[in-house]
PDB file of C-alpha atoms in Angstrom:
ATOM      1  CA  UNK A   1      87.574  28.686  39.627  1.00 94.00           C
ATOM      2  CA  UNK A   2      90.661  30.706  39.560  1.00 96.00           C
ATOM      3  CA  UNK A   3      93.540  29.791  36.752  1.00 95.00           C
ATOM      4  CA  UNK A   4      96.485  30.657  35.639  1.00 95.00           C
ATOM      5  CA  UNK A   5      95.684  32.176  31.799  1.00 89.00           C
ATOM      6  CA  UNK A   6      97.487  29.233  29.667  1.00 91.00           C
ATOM      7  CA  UNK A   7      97.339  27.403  27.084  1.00 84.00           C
ATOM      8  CA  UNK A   8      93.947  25.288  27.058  1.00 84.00           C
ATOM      9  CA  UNK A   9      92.761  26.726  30.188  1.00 89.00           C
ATOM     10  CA  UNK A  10      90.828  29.640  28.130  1.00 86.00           C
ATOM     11  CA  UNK A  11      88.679  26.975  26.678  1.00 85.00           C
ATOM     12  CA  UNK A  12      87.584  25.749  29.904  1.00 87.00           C
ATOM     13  CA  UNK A  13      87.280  29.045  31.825  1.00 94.00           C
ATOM     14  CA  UNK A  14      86.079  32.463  30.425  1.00 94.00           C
ATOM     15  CA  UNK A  15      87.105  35.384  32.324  1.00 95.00           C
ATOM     16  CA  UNK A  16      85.031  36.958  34.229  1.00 96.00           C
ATOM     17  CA  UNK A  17      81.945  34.319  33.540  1.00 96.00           C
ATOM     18  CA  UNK A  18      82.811  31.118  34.734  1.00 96.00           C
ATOM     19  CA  UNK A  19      86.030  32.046  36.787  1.00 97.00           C
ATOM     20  CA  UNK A  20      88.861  34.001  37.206  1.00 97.00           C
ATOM     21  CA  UNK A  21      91.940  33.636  35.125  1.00 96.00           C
ATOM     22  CA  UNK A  22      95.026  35.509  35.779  1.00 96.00           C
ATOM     23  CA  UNK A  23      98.454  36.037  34.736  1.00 94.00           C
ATOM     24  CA  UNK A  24     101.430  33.461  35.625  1.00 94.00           C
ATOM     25  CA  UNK A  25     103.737  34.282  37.945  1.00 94.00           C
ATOM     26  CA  UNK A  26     101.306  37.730  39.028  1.00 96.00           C
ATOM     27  CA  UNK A  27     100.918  37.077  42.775  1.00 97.00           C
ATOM     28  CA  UNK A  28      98.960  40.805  42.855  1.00 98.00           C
ATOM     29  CA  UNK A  29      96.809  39.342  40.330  1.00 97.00           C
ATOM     30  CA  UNK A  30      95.971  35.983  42.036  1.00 97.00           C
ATOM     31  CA  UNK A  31      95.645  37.789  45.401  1.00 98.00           C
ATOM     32  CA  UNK A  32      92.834  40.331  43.288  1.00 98.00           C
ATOM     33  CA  UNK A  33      91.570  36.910  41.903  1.00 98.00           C
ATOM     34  CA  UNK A  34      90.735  35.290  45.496  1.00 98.00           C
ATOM     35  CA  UNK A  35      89.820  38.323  47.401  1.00 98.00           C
ATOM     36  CA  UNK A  36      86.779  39.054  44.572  1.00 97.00           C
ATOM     37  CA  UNK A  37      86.211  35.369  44.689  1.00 97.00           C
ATOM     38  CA  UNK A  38      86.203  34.953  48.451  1.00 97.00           C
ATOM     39  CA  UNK A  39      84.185  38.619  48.749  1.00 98.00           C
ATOM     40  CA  UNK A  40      81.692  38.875  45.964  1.00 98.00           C
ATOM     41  CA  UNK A  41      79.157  36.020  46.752  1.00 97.00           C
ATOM     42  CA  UNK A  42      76.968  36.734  44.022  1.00 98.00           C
ATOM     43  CA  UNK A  43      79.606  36.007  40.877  1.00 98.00           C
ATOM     44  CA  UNK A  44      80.795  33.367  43.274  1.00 97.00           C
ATOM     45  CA  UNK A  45      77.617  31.564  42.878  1.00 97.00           C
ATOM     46  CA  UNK A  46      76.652  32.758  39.278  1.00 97.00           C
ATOM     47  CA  UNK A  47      80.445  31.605  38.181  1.00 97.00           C
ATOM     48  CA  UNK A  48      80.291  28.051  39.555  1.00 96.00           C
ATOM     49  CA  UNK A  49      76.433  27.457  38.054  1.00 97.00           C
ATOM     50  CA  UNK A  50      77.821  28.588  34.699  1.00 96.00           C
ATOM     51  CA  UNK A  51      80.993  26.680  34.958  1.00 94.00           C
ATOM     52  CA  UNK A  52      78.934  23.550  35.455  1.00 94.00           C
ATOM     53  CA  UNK A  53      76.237  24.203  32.628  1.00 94.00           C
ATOM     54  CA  UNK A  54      79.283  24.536  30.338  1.00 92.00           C
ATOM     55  CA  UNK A  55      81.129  21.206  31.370  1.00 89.00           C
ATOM     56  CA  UNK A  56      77.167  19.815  31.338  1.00 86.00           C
ATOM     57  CA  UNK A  57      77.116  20.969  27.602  1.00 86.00           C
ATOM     58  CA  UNK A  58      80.250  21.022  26.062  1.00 85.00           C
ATOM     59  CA  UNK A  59      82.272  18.041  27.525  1.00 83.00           C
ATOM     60  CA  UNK A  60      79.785  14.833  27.424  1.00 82.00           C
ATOM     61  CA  UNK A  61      81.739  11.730  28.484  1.00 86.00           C
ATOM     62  CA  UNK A  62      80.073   9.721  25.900  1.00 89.00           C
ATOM     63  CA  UNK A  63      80.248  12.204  22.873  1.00 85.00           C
ATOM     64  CA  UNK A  64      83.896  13.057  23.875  1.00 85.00           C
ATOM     65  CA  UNK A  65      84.708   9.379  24.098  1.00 91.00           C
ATOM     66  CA  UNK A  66      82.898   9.084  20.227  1.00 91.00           C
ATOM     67  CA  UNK A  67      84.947  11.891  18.707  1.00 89.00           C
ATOM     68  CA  UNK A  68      88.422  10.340  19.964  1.00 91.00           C
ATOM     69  CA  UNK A  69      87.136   6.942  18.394  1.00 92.00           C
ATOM     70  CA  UNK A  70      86.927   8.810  15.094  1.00 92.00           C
ATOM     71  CA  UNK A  71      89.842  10.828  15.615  1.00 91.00           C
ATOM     72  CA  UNK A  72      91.536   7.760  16.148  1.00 92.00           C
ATOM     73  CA  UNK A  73      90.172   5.974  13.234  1.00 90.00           C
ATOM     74  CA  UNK A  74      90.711   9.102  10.945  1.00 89.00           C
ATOM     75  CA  UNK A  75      94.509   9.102  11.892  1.00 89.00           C
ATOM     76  CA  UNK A  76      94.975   5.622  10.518  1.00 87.00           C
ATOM     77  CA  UNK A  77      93.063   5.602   7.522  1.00 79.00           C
ATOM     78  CA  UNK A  78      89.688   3.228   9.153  1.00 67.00           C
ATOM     79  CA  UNK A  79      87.263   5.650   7.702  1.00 59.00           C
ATOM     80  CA  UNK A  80      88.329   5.236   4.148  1.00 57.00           C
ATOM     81  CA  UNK A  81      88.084   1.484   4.158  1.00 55.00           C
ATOM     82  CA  UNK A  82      84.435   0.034   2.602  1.00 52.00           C
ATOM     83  CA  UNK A  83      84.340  -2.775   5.451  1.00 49.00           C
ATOM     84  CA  UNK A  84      85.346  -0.552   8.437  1.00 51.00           C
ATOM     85  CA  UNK A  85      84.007  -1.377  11.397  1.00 55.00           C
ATOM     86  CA  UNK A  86      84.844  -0.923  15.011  1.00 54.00           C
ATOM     87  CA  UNK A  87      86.437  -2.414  17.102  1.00 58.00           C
ATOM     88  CA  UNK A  88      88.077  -4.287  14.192  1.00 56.00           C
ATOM     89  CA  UNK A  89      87.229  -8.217  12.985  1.00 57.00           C
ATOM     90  CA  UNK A  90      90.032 -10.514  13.222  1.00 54.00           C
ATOM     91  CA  UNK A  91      90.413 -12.579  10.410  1.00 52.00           C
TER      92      UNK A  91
END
């Protein structure tokens, strides 16, 4: 993966490890980017295997979908309540 280096995209790729990120609006830097990524087959292939054990590890559909549930019941007050449940009895 090659990226731009902004906001949120650090999180998803690390420099050097699981891709490339460069500078907006750098075209020398992009072209350096694609040129090692296009070139060196070996971080190629390590960067993509890593890249995929991350998202593997760290972004679980199921556990991602669980903490914006409680996110969601956090921001309006659900957790407090005794008889919280989810989803929500009608009365």
């Amino acid at each position: 993966v090659i990226a731009t280096n902004i906001a949120g995209t650090g999180e998803l790729v690390e420099h050097g490890k699981t891709g490339l990120l460069v500078r907006p609006s750098d075209p020398d830097a992009l072209a350096d980017a694609m040129t090692r990524m296009i070139l060196d087959y070996d971080f190629r292939r390590s960067a993509s295997e890593l890249g995929r054990q991350k998202i593997v590890e760290e972004f679980d559909l199921t556990q991602e979908c669980a903490n914006l549930n409680l996110f969601l019941l956090e921001s309006c007050g659900a957790h407090n309540r005794k008889t919280s449940s989810y989803p929500p009895k009608h009365q």
